[in-house]
Amino acid sequence: MKYPLSPDVKPEFCTTGSFMRLPAERGNAKVGLVGMPFDTAASFRVGARFAPQAIRQASMTLFPYHPVHDVYPFDDTNAIDIGDVPVIPHNIHRSYELMEEAVGALMDRGIVPIGIGGDHSVTLASLRAAAKRYGPVAMIHFDSHTDTWDTYYDEKYWHGSPFIRAYEEGLVDPKKVFQIGIRGTLNHPGDVQESKDLGYHVVTAGELERQGFSMILEQMKTAIGDTPCFLTFDIDFVDPSCAPGTGTLEVGGFSSRETLQMIRSLTGFNYVGFDLVEVLPSYDPTQITSLLAATIIHDFASLVAVKTKR
């Protein structure tokens, strides 16, 4: 049986609860979806714990073939959906251990994990798992915030600090980290400079518009090369007119069409993991945010399928 099941086999509304009705296990899997429903490191709105199930539900409207890349991303990679990590809402460190264990188990099998968050703190767990197996990784980070802010109410672990913690723990190669789409108001003049001081490449929304993504892409390919690479996508990279269901809204972002064009151009990297974070379904009754998130995950799997096909 081929997966995902097409609507002429079973109606979209007859779901198994997995992403595009993927099975939990099958042989020679190259992609594995895993839910990370942790959201109590958020500084403002919470509710991203419900994103994995909402995004899976939204995926029912997608079709299995990717016409841009000419692949069946989930069939060409024998993709699986292993369900959600049983996180502990009031214990971020124990939750990190559980998420790292789940992601690491996929990596040990040669499976590229695609995490479905959850707030952005969950990415630290995936980076820990990746660095244990590959050493410091490159990172492509789409976001409106740098998430390199040290503390919040004197707490070091929250959704605004995963990438300063990743730097401190040696999980990433700073020269191969690109933070793309940064915009919005700041607490202090040095908020963006703090990322640059770590050695990260920070591309603000204004710089991205002026240079164009093709130029940024060439810079990334030159800097990253074949280094194992993790791609993390915060849905607030997208303008809230296209993705209102998120926790820290920033106007002046990119449309869903522009976003997909960027993601679809990211072939040729040595991906070892992905995640998509900060979807808050309860703030978007139209479900367009969850649908966009599901589409981006479809694109992530397609990037792996392209490499597998080649």
Coordinates of C-alpha atoms in Angstrom, one line a residue:
M1 CA 0.0 0.0 0.0
K2 CA 1.3 3.5 -0.9
Y3 CA 1.2 6.4 1.5
P4 CA -0.1 9.0 1.9
L5 CA -3.5 7.5 1.0
S6 CA -5.1 9.5 -1.8
P7 CA -8.7 10.8 -1.5
D8 CA -9.9 8.2 -4.1
V9 CA -8.8 5.5 -1.6
K10 CA -10.2 7.0 1.5
P11 CA -11.9 10.4 2.0
E12 CA -9.7 13.1 3.6
F13 CA -11.9 13.4 6.6
C14 CA -11.4 9.7 7.5
T15 CA -8.1 10.3 9.3
T16 CA -5.9 8.0 11.3
G17 CA -4.6 11.1 13.2
S18 CA -1.2 11.0 11.6
F19 CA 0.3 13.4 9.1
M20 CA -1.4 12.6 5.8
R21 CA -2.3 9.2 7.3
L22 CA 1.3 8.1 7.4
P23 CA 2.0 4.8 9.2
A24 CA 4.0 4.7 12.5
E25 CA 6.4 2.2 11.1
R26 CA 7.7 0.8 7.7
G27 CA 10.9 -0.4 6.4
N28 CA 13.7 1.8 5.0
A29 CA 12.2 5.0 6.2
K30 CA 14.2 8.2 5.4
V31 CA 11.8 10.7 7.0
G32 CA 10.2 10.6 10.4
L33 CA 7.6 13.1 11.7
V34 CA 7.5 13.6 15.5
G35 CA 5.2 15.9 17.5
M36 CA 6.8 18.1 20.2
P37 CA 3.8 19.5 22.0
F38 CA 5.7 21.6 24.5
D39 CA 4.7 25.3 25.0
T40 CA 5.4 26.3 28.5
A41 CA 8.6 28.1 27.6
A42 CA 6.6 30.8 25.8
S43 CA 6.8 34.3 27.0
F44 CA 3.3 35.5 25.9
R45 CA 0.7 33.4 24.3
V46 CA 0.6 29.7 24.9
G47 CA -1.3 26.9 23.0
A48 CA 1.4 25.5 20.6
R49 CA 1.0 22.2 22.5
F50 CA -2.0 21.7 20.3
A51 CA -0.2 22.4 17.0
P52 CA 0.9 18.9 16.1
Q53 CA -2.6 17.6 16.0
A54 CA -3.9 20.7 14.2
I55 CA -1.2 20.5 11.6
R56 CA -1.8 16.8 11.1
Q57 CA -5.5 17.5 10.6
A58 CA -4.7 20.3 8.1
S59 CA -2.4 17.9 6.2
M60 CA -5.5 16.0 5.1
T61 CA -6.2 18.6 2.4
L62 CA -2.7 18.1 0.8
F63 CA -2.0 15.8 -2.1
P64 CA 0.9 13.4 -2.2
Y65 CA 2.8 14.7 -5.3
H66 CA 5.1 17.8 -5.3
P67 CA 4.9 19.3 -8.7
V68 CA 7.9 21.7 -8.3
H69 CA 10.3 19.0 -7.2
D70 CA 8.7 16.1 -9.2
V71 CA 8.7 13.8 -6.2
Y72 CA 6.2 12.0 -4.0
P73 CA 7.9 13.2 -0.8
F74 CA 6.3 10.8 1.7
D75 CA 6.3 7.7 -0.5
D76 CA 9.8 8.3 -2.0
T77 CA 11.2 8.5 1.5
N78 CA 9.0 5.8 3.1
A79 CA 8.1 8.4 5.6
I80 CA 6.6 7.6 9.0
D81 CA 4.8 9.6 11.7
I82 CA 5.8 8.3 15.2
G83 CA 3.3 10.5 17.0
D84 CA 4.0 12.9 19.9
V85 CA 6.8 12.9 22.5
P86 CA 5.1 12.6 25.9
V87 CA 6.5 15.9 27.2
I88 CA 6.1 17.2 30.8
P89 CA 4.5 20.6 30.6
H90 CA 6.0 21.9 33.9
N91 CA 9.5 20.5 33.4
I92 CA 11.4 21.8 30.4
H93 CA 14.6 19.9 31.2
R94 CA 12.9 16.5 31.5
S95 CA 11.0 17.3 28.3
Y96 CA 14.3 18.2 26.6
E97 CA 15.5 14.7 27.5
L98 CA 12.4 13.0 26.1
M99 CA 12.5 15.0 22.9
E100 CA 16.2 14.5 22.4
E101 CA 15.8 10.7 22.9
A102 CA 13.0 10.5 20.3
V103 CA 14.8 12.6 17.7
G104 CA 18.1 10.8 18.4
A105 CA 16.4 7.4 17.9
L106 CA 15.3 8.4 14.5
M107 CA 18.7 9.7 13.6
D108 CA 20.3 6.5 14.7
R109 CA 18.2 4.7 12.1
G110 CA 19.3 7.0 9.3
I111 CA 15.9 8.8 9.4
V112 CA 15.7 12.6 9.0
P113 CA 13.4 13.9 11.7
I114 CA 10.8 16.6 11.1
G115 CA 9.7 18.0 14.4
I116 CA 6.3 19.5 14.8
G117 CA 6.3 22.0 17.7
G118 CA 5.6 23.3 20.2
D119 CA 7.3 26.6 21.0
H120 CA 10.8 27.4 19.7
S121 CA 12.5 26.1 22.8
V122 CA 12.0 22.5 21.5
T123 CA 14.7 23.1 18.8
L124 CA 17.4 22.9 21.4
A125 CA 16.6 19.2 22.0
S126 CA 16.9 18.4 18.3
L127 CA 20.2 20.3 18.0
R128 CA 21.5 18.3 21.0
A129 CA 20.6 15.1 19.3
A130 CA 22.1 16.1 16.0
A131 CA 25.4 17.4 17.6
K132 CA 25.8 14.1 19.4
R133 CA 25.9 12.3 16.1
Y134 CA 27.3 14.8 13.6
G135 CA 29.3 17.3 15.8
P136 CA 28.4 21.0 15.5
V137 CA 25.9 21.4 12.7
A138 CA 25.0 24.2 10.3
M139 CA 21.6 25.8 10.8
I140 CA 19.2 27.6 8.6
H141 CA 16.8 29.5 10.8
F142 CA 13.7 31.3 9.4
D143 CA 12.2 33.6 12.0
S144 CA 11.2 37.2 12.9
H145 CA 13.3 36.9 16.1
T146 CA 16.9 35.8 16.6
D147 CA 16.0 33.8 19.8
T148 CA 19.5 34.5 21.2
W149 CA 18.2 36.5 24.2
D150 CA 20.0 35.2 27.3
T151 CA 17.4 35.3 30.0
Y152 CA 13.8 36.2 30.7
Y153 CA 12.8 36.8 34.3
D154 CA 16.2 35.4 35.1
E155 CA 15.3 32.1 33.4
K156 CA 17.9 30.8 30.9
Y157 CA 15.6 28.3 29.1
W158 CA 12.7 29.7 27.2
H159 CA 11.6 30.1 23.6
G160 CA 13.7 33.2 23.1
S161 CA 17.0 31.6 24.1
P162 CA 17.5 28.3 22.3
F163 CA 20.2 29.6 20.0
I164 CA 22.4 31.3 22.6
R165 CA 22.2 28.0 24.5
A166 CA 23.1 26.1 21.4
Y167 CA 26.1 28.3 20.9
E168 CA 27.2 27.8 24.5
E169 CA 26.8 24.1 24.3
G170 CA 28.8 23.9 21.0
L171 CA 25.8 22.4 19.1
V172 CA 26.2 24.6 16.0
D173 CA 29.1 26.0 13.9
P174 CA 28.5 29.7 14.3
K175 CA 30.0 30.5 10.9
K176 CA 27.4 28.3 9.3
V177 CA 24.3 29.6 11.0
F178 CA 22.0 31.9 9.0
Q179 CA 19.1 33.6 10.7
I180 CA 16.7 34.9 8.0
G181 CA 13.8 37.4 8.1
I182 CA 14.5 39.1 11.4
R183 CA 12.3 42.1 12.0
G184 CA 10.1 43.9 14.4
T185 CA 10.5 46.0 17.5
L186 CA 13.2 45.2 20.1
N187 CA 13.8 45.5 23.8
H188 CA 17.3 47.0 23.3
P189 CA 19.4 48.4 20.4
G190 CA 21.8 45.5 20.8
D191 CA 19.3 42.6 20.5
V192 CA 20.3 41.8 16.9
Q193 CA 23.9 42.6 17.4
E194 CA 24.1 39.9 20.1
S195 CA 23.5 37.3 17.4
K196 CA 26.2 38.8 15.2
D197 CA 28.6 38.8 18.1
L198 CA 28.1 35.0 18.3
G199 CA 29.3 34.8 14.7
Y200 CA 25.9 34.1 13.2
H201 CA 24.8 35.5 9.9
V202 CA 21.8 37.7 10.5
V203 CA 19.6 38.6 7.5
T204 CA 16.9 41.1 8.5
A205 CA 13.7 41.3 6.5
G206 CA 14.9 44.6 5.0
E207 CA 18.2 43.1 3.9
L208 CA 16.4 40.1 2.5
E209 CA 14.2 42.3 0.4
R210 CA 17.1 44.4 -0.8
Q211 CA 19.4 41.6 -1.7
G212 CA 16.9 39.0 -2.8
F213 CA 16.8 35.4 -1.6
S214 CA 18.9 34.1 -4.5
M215 CA 21.9 36.1 -3.2
I216 CA 21.4 34.9 0.4
L217 CA 21.1 31.3 -0.9
E218 CA 24.4 31.5 -2.7
Q219 CA 26.0 32.9 0.5
M220 CA 24.5 29.9 2.5
K221 CA 25.7 27.4 0.0
T222 CA 29.2 28.8 0.1
A223 CA 29.4 28.9 3.9
I224 CA 27.6 25.6 4.7
G225 CA 28.7 23.4 1.9
D226 CA 28.1 19.7 2.7
T227 CA 28.1 20.2 6.5
P228 CA 25.2 18.4 8.3
C229 CA 22.5 21.0 8.4
F230 CA 19.4 21.6 10.6
L231 CA 16.5 23.7 9.2
T232 CA 14.2 25.4 11.8
F233 CA 11.2 27.4 10.8
D234 CA 9.2 29.7 13.1
I235 CA 5.8 30.3 11.6
D236 CA 6.1 34.0 12.6
F237 CA 8.6 34.5 9.8
V238 CA 5.4 34.7 7.7
D239 CA 3.3 37.9 7.9
P240 CA 0.4 37.6 10.3
S241 CA -2.0 38.3 7.5
C242 CA -1.1 34.9 6.2
A243 CA -0.3 33.1 9.5
P244 CA -2.3 34.8 12.3
G245 CA -2.1 31.7 14.6
T246 CA 1.2 32.3 16.4
G247 CA 2.4 33.5 19.7
T248 CA 4.5 36.6 19.0
L249 CA 3.1 38.4 16.0
E250 CA 5.4 40.7 13.9
V251 CA 3.9 42.6 11.0
G252 CA 5.9 43.3 7.9
G253 CA 6.6 39.7 7.1
F254 CA 6.5 37.6 4.0
S255 CA 3.5 36.1 2.2
S256 CA 2.9 32.4 2.1
R257 CA 3.8 32.4 -1.6
E258 CA 7.1 34.2 -1.0
T259 CA 7.8 31.8 1.9
L260 CA 7.2 28.7 -0.2
Q261 CA 9.4 30.0 -3.0
M262 CA 12.3 30.4 -0.6
I263 CA 11.8 27.0 1.0
R264 CA 11.5 25.2 -2.3
S265 CA 14.8 26.7 -3.5
L266 CA 16.8 25.1 -0.6
T267 CA 17.9 22.0 -2.4
G268 CA 21.5 20.7 -2.2
F269 CA 22.1 20.9 1.6
N270 CA 23.0 18.0 3.7
Y271 CA 19.9 18.0 5.9
V272 CA 19.9 16.0 9.1
G273 CA 16.8 17.4 10.6
F274 CA 14.0 20.0 10.4
D275 CA 11.3 21.5 12.6
L276 CA 8.4 23.8 12.4
V277 CA 7.4 25.7 15.5
E278 CA 5.1 28.4 17.1
V279 CA 1.8 27.5 15.6
L280 CA -1.1 28.3 18.0
P281 CA -4.2 26.8 16.4
S282 CA -6.7 28.5 18.9
Y283 CA -5.7 31.9 17.6
D284 CA -6.7 31.0 14.0
P285 CA -10.2 29.6 13.6
T286 CA -9.7 29.7 9.8
Q287 CA -6.9 27.1 10.1
I288 CA -4.8 28.8 7.4
T289 CA -1.8 28.9 9.7
S290 CA -2.0 25.1 10.3
L291 CA -2.5 24.5 6.6
L292 CA 0.6 26.6 5.8
A293 CA 2.6 24.7 8.4
A294 CA 1.5 21.4 6.9
T295 CA 2.5 22.6 3.4
I296 CA 5.9 23.7 4.6
I297 CA 6.4 20.2 6.2
H298 CA 5.4 18.7 2.9
D299 CA 8.2 20.8 1.4
F300 CA 10.7 19.7 4.0
A301 CA 10.0 16.1 3.1
S302 CA 10.3 17.0 -0.6
L303 CA 13.8 18.4 0.0
V304 CA 14.8 15.0 1.5
A305 CA 13.1 13.2 -1.4
V306 CA 15.0 15.2 -4.0
K307 CA 18.3 14.2 -2.4
T308 CA 17.1 10.6 -2.1
K309 CA 16.0 10.5 -5.8
R310 CA 19.3 12.0 -7.0

